Amino acid sequence: MRLRPYTIALIALGWLPAAAGNGQAGPADDDRFLAGLRQRRLYGLAESFCRQQLRRSGLSDQRRAELAIELTQTCADHASQASGHERDQLWQQALIAARDFIRQEPTSPRLVLVQVQLAIAQTRQTRALLDDHELGAAITLEPIREMLREAIGQLQAAGRDVAEQLRRKRQGEVNGPGMLTAAELGSLERHVRFELAGAMLAQARSYPAGSPDRVSAATQADELLTSLAGRDEADALVWSSRLGRIAAARLSGDAAGARSREQSLEVAQPPPEVYFQAWAELIDVELDAGHVEAALKMVESHASDKPRSPEWHYAVLATYVAAWRQAAEEEKANAAQSWQTKAAKEAELIEQDYGLPWSRQANMLLASAAVRSLGTGETAVQIKAAETFFRAGRTDEALAAYDQARQQAANDGQPQAAFDAGFTAAAIEHEQKHYAEASRRFRALALEFPKLDKAPEAHLLAAYDMAQLADASRPQSIDAYAASLNEQIKQWPTAPSTDTARLWLGKLYESQHKWQAALDAYRAISATSPQYSGAIESMARCWSSWLEGRQAAGDSLAKQALAAGESFYALAAPGGRWPSQWNATQRAAALAAAKIWLQVTDDRFERAEALLRAIPAEEGDDNWLQQSLPLLVLALAGQGRHIEASDLIPKLPPAAGDISSWQIAAAGLDRLAESAADPAKRELGELALALCDKIVQRTGGLSDAQQQSVALLRARALAAAGRGEDARQYLASLVHDFPRSQQIRLQYASALSDAPDPAGLHAALDTWRALEQSSRPGSEVWFRAKYGLALTHFRLGNHDRAARIIELTQVLHPDLGGELLKKQFAELLARCRQPAPSGK
C-alpha cells in the first residue's frame, strides 16, 4: 500500500484495558484518561503520566504490563505525527518501553501482550520508513527488512505462545492471577494473525515490484488474512482483513485478483470508509499498471460520493499526480498545469481534513512529483520513458530506453544512475526468463561498475541466471556456471553476497561428488555469514558421502574421521567447553561431529552420546529430534547399552526431511552386528530393523536411491536378528521391485548362500551365475559373483570345484578385484585345500 498509517495503533489490543480492569475504578479511569489524551494528541502528557505510574512501587504485574503497552502505543502514535530527528527518537522510545518490560518481567503472565505490542510498534515504524522511501527519501531498505524480519519473528513466536496457552487453558492445565482467559487468548490469537499479515504486507512493500520476495511475502500475508476475512462481519477484523487481501493481490501483481476481491467486498455492503479504502486500492492497481485514464475514470465516478476516507483522497491525489506527469511527458503544458493545480488542492484538502501524517505524505508526494516532472536531463527523460514502456507491456522498447539511459548516465559521470538503469533492464530480462541475456547484462554491469555497492549482487544474479541454463547434458554450461561463481569470489572476496556464491559453488561440487573441492568452498564462507550454519551442515554431508565411498572401497578411515570430527567438535565446543547457549552453527557442528564419529569409528560412542545429550532440544524443534535421537540409539548400542537404546525407539518421531542420521544409525548398528555374537547380534539387528521400518514409513516417501539403500540395510537387519528366511523373502521382493539393481541382487545371492538347506544353496548358485553372466568381466560385481560361486560350492561340499573357480579367476585376473577381495579369495582357497577331517 502506498500509504496506510494506522490511526488506531492497538487494534489488536484495544479491548484489553476493559477486560483487565477487574472492577477496579482506578486503572480503568487511568486508561480512559490516557485514551482521551491520545485522542486530543496530547502525547507528551500521556507519556509523562505512564512513566510516572511505572515508577510507582507496589504495582501489580498486570498493571505494569498494561502501562508498558500504553506507553509503547502512545510513543508510536506520537512518532506518527512527528518528523525528522524527533520522530526517530519517539520510535526508539516506543520500542524501549516494551523491551524494558520484557527484560525486567520475563515470567509475567502478560508478557506475550507486551511482545505483541513491541512487534506492532516495529511494524508501524517500518511502514513509516517505507512511505518515505516510496516518496523519494534516501533510505536504505535492508535495515527496514531486518526490522520486519524481527517483528515477524516476534509475532510468529507470540502466535505459538498464545496457541499453547490456549491449548493448556482449554485442557485446564493452567490458571492463575493475571493470566488471560480463554476468550481473551482466542481473540488475541486472531489479532496476532492479523498483525503478522500486516507485517508481511509491509515486508512485501520493501522488495521490488514483481520480485519473488515481494510475491512470496504478499502470498503469505494473504493466507493469514483469508481465514480472518471469512468470519462474521461483526468481528472487528473482518473488514480490515478483506481490505488486506485486496492489497495482497495488488502487491503480488495480481490486478485481476484485486478487482475480484473488491467486487466481493462491495457485495457485502461494507461501511462507507471501508468501501472507499477498497476503491483506493483499485486506483493503486491502475496506477501501478500505468493506466492513468482508468484511474481518472474511477475518481470521476465517485466525485459526488460522501463520506470518504483519507486513503481515498490520497489515491485521488496520486491519480492527479500521475496525470500531471503524463501531460508533462506529452509536452502538454496547459494540461500539466491543470493537473498540478488539482493535485495541490487535493493535498490541501487532506491537510485540512486529516492532519498529520496524511498531510506530510501528501506534501512529500507533491514535492517528489515536481522534482521528477521538471527534470530536464536526458537520463531522467529516458528513465521515465523506460518506465512508461514497461508498465504498458512494451518490453523491447523499455529495454532500449534503459540501455540508452545507462549509456547517457555513464557519459554524464553518473555511475549510480547508469548502474540502476542497467540493473532494471537486466531484471526485466530475468523476469521474462531470458536467462542468457539477463546473465550477460548483470555480469557486464557488475564488471563495468565493480566498486558500486550492488555490483556483487548484480554479478551473483548473473550466476543465478547462468544456473538456470546449466544442463548436465552440456558440460560447458556447468563449467560456465562454476567459472561465474569463481569470478565472483575473486573479484569481490569480502562482499556479503560472495558467501552465497561460495555456498552455490560448494553445492555444485557436491553434486559432482568433488568432495574436497566442495569442502574448500564451504570452509571459505565467513563465520559471520547467515549461510555459515548451512555451510557446516553441508560440510558434514560432504564428509559423510566421502567417507561412505571410501568405506565401500575398503579404505581405513579412522584417522580422517577422527580429524574431521575433532574439527567440527572444536566449532561446537570452543576450548572443549559446552556453550551456555547453543546457536545454530554450534548445533550444526555438534551434529556433524557426532555423525562422522558414529559413521566410521568404533571408539567414540561415549563421546558422541555426551555431545548429543549436551544440546537441549528447543520447544517445537522436531528437526533436532529427527537428527539426534537416531544417532543416540547408535551411540548407546555401541557401548553395549542395548536396553537403553531399545527404550529410545518409541520416542523417535516419524522420519521426515533429511534422513542421513537415520541411515548412519542403521548402518552403524549393522556394522556392530556384523562382528557381534548372539544374543548381542540379534539385539542389534532388532534395533536396526526398527530404525529401517521408521524410515520406510517416512512422510513424503524416499528417492529410488534412498529406498534401495534403506532396503539393503533392512534386509541385513532381518538376517542379524535371526530371521534369515524373512530376509531372503524380503530380498526376493526387492529383486522384483528393483530388477536393475546389482547391489540388491548381490545381497540376495549372498543371503541365499547362507541358506541352511541344499535347495537354497543351489538357488544361490543360479543367482550368482546370472550375476556373473550379466556383468562385465573384471568389474567389481563380476569378481563378487565369482567369489559367491566359489563360496556356495564350498558350502555344498564341492571343495575342488570351488578351488578351480578361484584358481582360474586368479590366472586371468591376478589382482582378483583389489586387496579386500583378493584376501577373501585367498582365505577361501586355503580352506578348500585343507584336508577333510578324519572320519568324514
PDB file of N, CA, C and O in Angstrom, residues 688-745:
ATOM      1  N   ALA A 688      18.338 -52.118  14.482  1.00  0.00           N
ATOM      2  CA  ALA A 688      18.483 -51.626  13.105  1.00  0.00           C
ATOM      3  C   ALA A 688      17.183 -51.788  12.333  1.00  0.00           C
ATOM      4  O   ALA A 688      16.793 -50.917  11.541  1.00  0.00           O
ATOM      5  N   LEU A 689      16.495 -52.908  12.581  1.00  0.00           N
ATOM      6  CA  LEU A 689      15.227 -53.156  11.888  1.00  0.00           C
ATOM      7  C   LEU A 689      14.187 -52.110  12.280  1.00  0.00           C
ATOM      8  O   LEU A 689      13.443 -51.599  11.421  1.00  0.00           O
ATOM      9  N   ALA A 690      14.143 -51.743  13.548  1.00  0.00           N
ATOM     10  CA  ALA A 690      13.178 -50.728  13.999  1.00  0.00           C
ATOM     11  C   ALA A 690      13.445 -49.389  13.333  1.00  0.00           C
ATOM     12  O   ALA A 690      12.511 -48.693  12.916  1.00  0.00           O
ATOM     13  N   LEU A 691      14.726 -49.011  13.222  1.00  0.00           N
ATOM     14  CA  LEU A 691      15.055 -47.752  12.546  1.00  0.00           C
ATOM     15  C   LEU A 691      14.667 -47.805  11.073  1.00  0.00           C
ATOM     16  O   LEU A 691      14.101 -46.853  10.527  1.00  0.00           O
ATOM     17  N   CYS A 692      14.985 -48.905  10.415  1.00  0.00           N
ATOM     18  CA  CYS A 692      14.662 -49.021   8.987  1.00  0.00           C
ATOM     19  C   CYS A 692      13.161 -48.946   8.751  1.00  0.00           C
ATOM     20  O   CYS A 692      12.695 -48.313   7.789  1.00  0.00           O
ATOM     21  N   ASP A 693      12.398 -49.580   9.612  1.00  0.00           N
ATOM     22  CA  ASP A 693      10.942 -49.541   9.448  1.00  0.00           C
ATOM     23  C   ASP A 693      10.415 -48.121   9.629  1.00  0.00           C
ATOM     24  O   ASP A 693       9.467 -47.704   8.946  1.00  0.00           O
ATOM     25  N   LYS A 694      11.029 -47.357  10.548  1.00  0.00           N
ATOM     26  CA  LYS A 694      10.643 -45.959  10.715  1.00  0.00           C
ATOM     27  C   LYS A 694      10.933 -45.161   9.438  1.00  0.00           C
ATOM     28  O   LYS A 694      10.147 -44.300   9.027  1.00  0.00           O
ATOM     29  N   ILE A 695      12.070 -45.442   8.833  1.00  0.00           N
ATOM     30  CA  ILE A 695      12.444 -44.704   7.619  1.00  0.00           C
ATOM     31  C   ILE A 695      11.496 -45.048   6.479  1.00  0.00           C
ATOM     32  O   ILE A 695      11.056 -44.174   5.734  1.00  0.00           O
ATOM     33  N   VAL A 696      11.195 -46.342   6.337  1.00  0.00           N
ATOM     34  CA  VAL A 696      10.318 -46.774   5.243  1.00  0.00           C
ATOM     35  C   VAL A 696       8.953 -46.105   5.346  1.00  0.00           C
ATOM     36  O   VAL A 696       8.316 -45.791   4.334  1.00  0.00           O
ATOM     37  N   GLN A 697       8.504 -45.831   6.579  1.00  0.00           N
ATOM     38  CA  GLN A 697       7.198 -45.191   6.779  1.00  0.00           C
ATOM     39  C   GLN A 697       7.276 -43.676   6.674  1.00  0.00           C
ATOM     40  O   GLN A 697       6.301 -42.984   6.945  1.00  0.00           O
ATOM     41  N   ARG A 698       8.410 -43.143   6.265  1.00  0.00           N
ATOM     42  CA  ARG A 698       8.662 -41.699   6.235  1.00  0.00           C
ATOM     43  C   ARG A 698       7.601 -40.964   5.435  1.00  0.00           C
ATOM     44  O   ARG A 698       7.228 -41.364   4.334  1.00  0.00           O
ATOM     45  N   THR A 699       7.138 -39.845   6.002  1.00  0.00           N
ATOM     46  CA  THR A 699       6.180 -38.993   5.305  1.00  0.00           C
ATOM     47  C   THR A 699       6.845 -38.380   4.082  1.00  0.00           C
ATOM     48  O   THR A 699       7.935 -37.844   4.166  1.00  0.00           O
ATOM     49  N   GLY A 700       6.183 -38.464   2.949  1.00  0.00           N
ATOM     50  CA  GLY A 700       6.741 -37.846   1.753  1.00  0.00           C
ATOM     51  C   GLY A 700       7.505 -38.802   0.877  1.00  0.00           C
ATOM     52  O   GLY A 700       7.911 -38.457  -0.215  1.00  0.00           O
ATOM     53  N   GLY A 701       7.730 -40.030   1.360  1.00  0.00           N
ATOM     54  CA  GLY A 701       8.394 -41.008   0.527  1.00  0.00           C
ATOM     55  C   GLY A 701       9.889 -40.794   0.425  1.00  0.00           C
ATOM     56  O   GLY A 701      10.458 -39.838   0.941  1.00  0.00           O
ATOM     57  N   LEU A 702      10.555 -41.737  -0.278  1.00  0.00           N
ATOM     58  CA  LEU A 702      12.000 -41.707  -0.435  1.00  0.00           C
ATOM     59  C   LEU A 702      12.349 -41.729  -1.920  1.00  0.00           C
ATOM     60  O   LEU A 702      11.583 -42.208  -2.751  1.00  0.00           O
ATOM     61  N   SER A 703      13.525 -41.230  -2.245  1.00  0.00           N
ATOM     62  CA  SER A 703      14.014 -41.345  -3.614  1.00  0.00           C
ATOM     63  C   SER A 703      14.367 -42.799  -3.887  1.00  0.00           C
ATOM     64  O   SER A 703      14.502 -43.616  -2.965  1.00  0.00           O
ATOM     65  N   ASP A 704      14.556 -43.134  -5.164  1.00  0.00           N
ATOM     66  CA  ASP A 704      14.916 -44.516  -5.514  1.00  0.00           C
ATOM     67  C   ASP A 704      16.208 -44.933  -4.830  1.00  0.00           C
ATOM     68  O   ASP A 704      16.323 -46.052  -4.317  1.00  0.00           O
ATOM     69  N   ALA A 705      17.197 -44.039  -4.840  1.00  0.00           N
ATOM     70  CA  ALA A 705      18.477 -44.363  -4.221  1.00  0.00           C
ATOM     71  C   ALA A 705      18.313 -44.591  -2.722  1.00  0.00           C
ATOM     72  O   ALA A 705      18.894 -45.523  -2.147  1.00  0.00           O
ATOM     73  N   GLN A 706      17.508 -43.737  -2.067  1.00  0.00           N
ATOM     74  CA  GLN A 706      17.277 -43.906  -0.636  1.00  0.00           C
ATOM     75  C   GLN A 706      16.516 -45.200  -0.357  1.00  0.00           C
ATOM     76  O   GLN A 706      16.826 -45.925   0.594  1.00  0.00           O
ATOM     77  N   GLN A 707      15.522 -45.502  -1.193  1.00  0.00           N
ATOM     78  CA  GLN A 707      14.759 -46.726  -0.996  1.00  0.00           C
ATOM     79  C   GLN A 707      15.655 -47.953  -1.060  1.00  0.00           C
ATOM     80  O   GLN A 707      15.562 -48.863  -0.229  1.00  0.00           O
ATOM     81  N   GLN A 708      16.551 -47.966  -2.052  1.00  0.00           N
ATOM     82  CA  GLN A 708      17.432 -49.123  -2.203  1.00  0.00           C
ATOM     83  C   GLN A 708      18.398 -49.232  -1.033  1.00  0.00           C
ATOM     84  O   GLN A 708      18.641 -50.321  -0.500  1.00  0.00           O
ATOM     85  N   SER A 709      18.961 -48.089  -0.627  1.00  0.00           N
ATOM     86  CA  SER A 709      19.912 -48.097   0.482  1.00  0.00           C
ATOM     87  C   SER A 709      19.261 -48.601   1.762  1.00  0.00           C
ATOM     88  O   SER A 709      19.814 -49.461   2.462  1.00  0.00           O
ATOM     89  N   VAL A 710      18.077 -48.068   2.089  1.00  0.00           N
ATOM     90  CA  VAL A 710      17.381 -48.473   3.308  1.00  0.00           C
ATOM     91  C   VAL A 710      16.920 -49.927   3.201  1.00  0.00           C
ATOM     92  O   VAL A 710      16.967 -50.682   4.191  1.00  0.00           O
ATOM     93  N   ALA A 711      16.483 -50.339   2.020  1.00  0.00           N
ATOM     94  CA  ALA A 711      16.034 -51.718   1.849  1.00  0.00           C
ATOM     95  C   ALA A 711      17.171 -52.705   2.109  1.00  0.00           C
ATOM     96  O   ALA A 711      16.972 -53.745   2.751  1.00  0.00           O
ATOM     97  N   LEU A 712      18.366 -52.397   1.622  1.00  0.00           N
ATOM     98  CA  LEU A 712      19.512 -53.274   1.863  1.00  0.00           C
ATOM     99  C   LEU A 712      19.843 -53.344   3.346  1.00  0.00           C
ATOM    100  O   LEU A 712      20.159 -54.416   3.885  1.00  0.00           O
ATOM    101  N   LEU A 713      19.776 -52.185   4.019  1.00  0.00           N
ATOM    102  CA  LEU A 713      20.024 -52.174   5.459  1.00  0.00           C
ATOM    103  C   LEU A 713      18.970 -52.999   6.194  1.00  0.00           C
ATOM    104  O   LEU A 713      19.278 -53.738   7.146  1.00  0.00           O
ATOM    105  N   ARG A 714      17.735 -52.893   5.753  1.00  0.00           N
ATOM    106  CA  ARG A 714      16.653 -53.635   6.416  1.00  0.00           C
ATOM    107  C   ARG A 714      16.834 -55.138   6.230  1.00  0.00           C
ATOM    108  O   ARG A 714      16.593 -55.929   7.156  1.00  0.00           O
ATOM    109  N   ALA A 715      17.258 -55.541   5.043  1.00  0.00           N
ATOM    110  CA  ALA A 715      17.479 -56.965   4.792  1.00  0.00           C
ATOM    111  C   ALA A 715      18.588 -57.500   5.696  1.00  0.00           C
ATOM    112  O   ALA A 715      18.475 -58.596   6.267  1.00  0.00           O
ATOM    113  N   ARG A 716      19.676 -56.750   5.844  1.00  0.00           N
ATOM    114  CA  ARG A 716      20.765 -57.192   6.720  1.00  0.00           C
ATOM    115  C   ARG A 716      20.313 -57.220   8.173  1.00  0.00           C
ATOM    116  O   ARG A 716      20.746 -58.065   8.959  1.00  0.00           O
ATOM    117  N   ALA A 717      19.443 -56.250   8.546  1.00  0.00           N
ATOM    118  CA  ALA A 717      18.928 -56.233   9.908  1.00  0.00           C
ATOM    119  C   ALA A 717      18.085 -57.478  10.190  1.00  0.00           C
ATOM    120  O   ALA A 717      18.167 -58.070  11.277  1.00  0.00           O
ATOM    121  N   LEU A 718      17.267 -57.897   9.223  1.00  0.00           N
ATOM    122  CA  LEU A 718      16.481 -59.117   9.395  1.00  0.00           C
ATOM    123  C   LEU A 718      17.378 -60.322   9.603  1.00  0.00           C
ATOM    124  O   LEU A 718      17.126 -61.166  10.480  1.00  0.00           O
ATOM    125  N   ALA A 719      18.445 -60.385   8.818  1.00  0.00           N
ATOM    126  CA  ALA A 719      19.365 -61.506   8.961  1.00  0.00           C
ATOM    127  C   ALA A 719      20.062 -61.480  10.314  1.00  0.00           C
ATOM    128  O   ALA A 719      20.190 -62.509  10.989  1.00  0.00           O
ATOM    129  N   ALA A 720      20.517 -60.306  10.717  1.00  0.00           N
ATOM    130  CA  ALA A 720      21.205 -60.191  12.009  1.00  0.00           C
ATOM    131  C   ALA A 720      20.273 -60.548  13.159  1.00  0.00           C
ATOM    132  O   ALA A 720      20.707 -61.106  14.177  1.00  0.00           O
ATOM    133  N   ALA A 721      18.986 -60.234  13.011  1.00  0.00           N
ATOM    134  CA  ALA A 721      18.010 -60.536  14.058  1.00  0.00           C
ATOM    135  C   ALA A 721      17.631 -62.012  14.097  1.00  0.00           C
ATOM    136  O   ALA A 721      16.758 -62.403  14.872  1.00  0.00           O
ATOM    137  N   GLY A 722      18.279 -62.817  13.248  1.00  0.00           N
ATOM    138  CA  GLY A 722      17.995 -64.249  13.238  1.00  0.00           C
ATOM    139  C   GLY A 722      16.822 -64.628  12.380  1.00  0.00           C
ATOM    140  O   GLY A 722      16.328 -65.759  12.471  1.00  0.00           O
ATOM    141  N   ARG A 723      16.372 -63.754  11.546  1.00  0.00           N
ATOM    142  CA  ARG A 723      15.215 -64.004  10.689  1.00  0.00           C
ATOM    143  C   ARG A 723      15.687 -64.173   9.247  1.00  0.00           C
ATOM    144  O   ARG A 723      15.360 -63.419   8.347  1.00  0.00           O
ATOM    145  N   GLY A 724      16.534 -65.198   9.046  1.00  0.00           N
ATOM    146  CA  GLY A 724      17.160 -65.402   7.749  1.00  0.00           C
ATOM    147  C   GLY A 724      16.165 -65.637   6.635  1.00  0.00           C
ATOM    148  O   GLY A 724      16.306 -65.094   5.535  1.00  0.00           O
ATOM    149  N   GLU A 725      15.147 -66.455   6.899  1.00  0.00           N
ATOM    150  CA  GLU A 725      14.161 -66.741   5.856  1.00  0.00           C
ATOM    151  C   GLU A 725      13.371 -65.484   5.499  1.00  0.00           C
ATOM    152  O   GLU A 725      13.082 -65.227   4.325  1.00  0.00           O
ATOM    153  N   ASP A 726      13.035 -64.669   6.516  1.00  0.00           N
ATOM    154  CA  ASP A 726      12.358 -63.395   6.234  1.00  0.00           C
ATOM    155  C   ASP A 726      13.237 -62.485   5.384  1.00  0.00           C
ATOM    156  O   ASP A 726      12.747 -61.789   4.487  1.00  0.00           O
ATOM    157  N   ALA A 727      14.536 -62.499   5.682  1.00  0.00           N
ATOM    158  CA  ALA A 727      15.469 -61.669   4.916  1.00  0.00           C
ATOM    159  C   ALA A 727      15.505 -62.110   3.459  1.00  0.00           C
ATOM    160  O   ALA A 727      15.495 -61.272   2.542  1.00  0.00           O
ATOM    161  N   ARG A 728      15.525 -63.441   3.224  1.00  0.00           N
ATOM    162  CA  ARG A 728      15.574 -63.934   1.845  1.00  0.00           C
ATOM    163  C   ARG A 728      14.287 -63.606   1.094  1.00  0.00           C
ATOM    164  O   ARG A 728      14.315 -63.210  -0.079  1.00  0.00           O
ATOM    165  N   GLN A 729      13.158 -63.765   1.743  1.00  0.00           N
ATOM    166  CA  GLN A 729      11.889 -63.428   1.078  1.00  0.00           C
ATOM    167  C   GLN A 729      11.804 -61.925   0.787  1.00  0.00           C
ATOM    168  O   GLN A 729      11.323 -61.522  -0.278  1.00  0.00           O
ATOM    169  N   TYR A 730      12.278 -61.138   1.730  1.00  0.00           N
ATOM    170  CA  TYR A 730      12.258 -59.673   1.528  1.00  0.00           C
ATOM    171  C   TYR A 730      13.151 -59.282   0.359  1.00  0.00           C
ATOM    172  O   TYR A 730      12.766 -58.473  -0.495  1.00  0.00           O
ATOM    173  N   LEU A 731      14.338 -59.899   0.291  1.00  0.00           N
ATOM    174  CA  LEU A 731      15.254 -59.594  -0.810  1.00  0.00           C
ATOM    175  C   LEU A 731      14.678 -60.056  -2.146  1.00  0.00           C
ATOM    176  O   LEU A 731      14.885 -59.396  -3.175  1.00  0.00           O
ATOM    177  N   ALA A 732      13.978 -61.172  -2.144  1.00  0.00           N
ATOM    178  CA  ALA A 732      13.347 -61.640  -3.383  1.00  0.00           C
ATOM    179  C   ALA A 732      12.348 -60.606  -3.890  1.00  0.00           C
ATOM    180  O   ALA A 732      12.254 -60.329  -5.100  1.00  0.00           O
ATOM    181  N   SER A 733      11.590 -59.992  -2.959  1.00  0.00           N
ATOM    182  CA  SER A 733      10.637 -58.951  -3.367  1.00  0.00           C
ATOM    183  C   SER A 733      11.371 -57.712  -3.885  1.00  0.00           C
ATOM    184  O   SER A 733      10.899 -57.044  -4.808  1.00  0.00           O
ATOM    185  N   LEU A 734      12.533 -57.431  -3.292  1.00  0.00           N
ATOM    186  CA  LEU A 734      13.298 -56.270  -3.755  1.00  0.00           C
ATOM    187  C   LEU A 734      13.860 -56.495  -5.151  1.00  0.00           C
ATOM    188  O   LEU A 734      13.924 -55.562  -5.959  1.00  0.00           O
ATOM    189  N   VAL A 735      14.289 -57.728  -5.427  1.00  0.00           N
ATOM    190  CA  VAL A 735      14.781 -58.039  -6.780  1.00  0.00           C
ATOM    191  C   VAL A 735      13.679 -57.799  -7.800  1.00  0.00           C
ATOM    192  O   VAL A 735      13.916 -57.287  -8.907  1.00  0.00           O
ATOM    193  N   HIS A 736      12.464 -58.116  -7.407  1.00  0.00           N
ATOM    194  CA  HIS A 736      11.320 -57.876  -8.304  1.00  0.00           C
ATOM    195  C   HIS A 736      11.054 -56.387  -8.463  1.00  0.00           C
ATOM    196  O   HIS A 736      10.764 -55.903  -9.574  1.00  0.00           O
ATOM    197  N   ASP A 737      11.175 -55.624  -7.349  1.00  0.00           N
ATOM    198  CA  ASP A 737      10.881 -54.190  -7.393  1.00  0.00           C
ATOM    199  C   ASP A 737      12.001 -53.380  -8.053  1.00  0.00           C
ATOM    200  O   ASP A 737      11.735 -52.353  -8.683  1.00  0.00           O
ATOM    201  N   PHE A 738      13.238 -53.856  -7.888  1.00  0.00           N
ATOM    202  CA  PHE A 738      14.398 -53.137  -8.446  1.00  0.00           C
ATOM    203  C   PHE A 738      15.235 -54.109  -9.285  1.00  0.00           C
ATOM    204  O   PHE A 738      16.360 -54.474  -8.929  1.00  0.00           O
ATOM    205  N   PRO A 739      14.698 -54.559 -10.407  1.00  0.00           N
ATOM    206  CA  PRO A 739      15.374 -55.617 -11.192  1.00  0.00           C
ATOM    207  C   PRO A 739      16.734 -55.203 -11.743  1.00  0.00           C
ATOM    208  O   PRO A 739      17.548 -56.065 -12.077  1.00  0.00           O
ATOM    209  N   ARG A 740      17.022 -53.910 -11.818  1.00  0.00           N
ATOM    210  CA  ARG A 740      18.283 -53.459 -12.409  1.00  0.00           C
ATOM    211  C   ARG A 740      19.330 -53.139 -11.345  1.00  0.00           C
ATOM    212  O   ARG A 740      20.425 -52.721 -11.676  1.00  0.00           O
ATOM    213  N   SER A 741      18.990 -53.320 -10.084  1.00  0.00           N
ATOM    214  CA  SER A 741      19.927 -53.012  -9.006  1.00  0.00           C
ATOM    215  C   SER A 741      20.851 -54.202  -8.767  1.00  0.00           C
ATOM    216  O   SER A 741      20.439 -55.239  -8.231  1.00  0.00           O
ATOM    217  N   GLN A 742      22.120 -54.034  -9.122  1.00  0.00           N
ATOM    218  CA  GLN A 742      23.077 -55.101  -8.904  1.00  0.00           C
ATOM    219  C   GLN A 742      23.366 -55.300  -7.416  1.00  0.00           C
ATOM    220  O   GLN A 742      23.622 -56.414  -6.969  1.00  0.00           O
ATOM    221  N   GLN A 743      23.316 -54.210  -6.643  1.00  0.00           N
ATOM    222  CA  GLN A 743      23.589 -54.331  -5.215  1.00  0.00           C
ATOM    223  C   GLN A 743      22.542 -55.204  -4.539  1.00  0.00           C
ATOM    224  O   GLN A 743      22.873 -56.022  -3.672  1.00  0.00           O
ATOM    225  N   ILE A 744      21.275 -55.033  -4.919  1.00  0.00           N
ATOM    226  CA  ILE A 744      20.221 -55.856  -4.324  1.00  0.00           C
ATOM    227  C   ILE A 744      20.377 -57.309  -4.761  1.00  0.00           C
ATOM    228  O   ILE A 744      20.235 -58.245  -3.945  1.00  0.00           O
ATOM    229  N   ARG A 745      20.717 -57.532  -6.015  1.00  0.00           N
ATOM    230  CA  ARG A 745      20.907 -58.907  -6.484  1.00  0.00           C
ATOM    231  C   ARG A 745      22.099 -59.555  -5.802  1.00  0.00           C
ATOM    232  O   ARG A 745      22.082 -60.746  -5.469  1.00  0.00           O
TER     233      ARG A 745
END
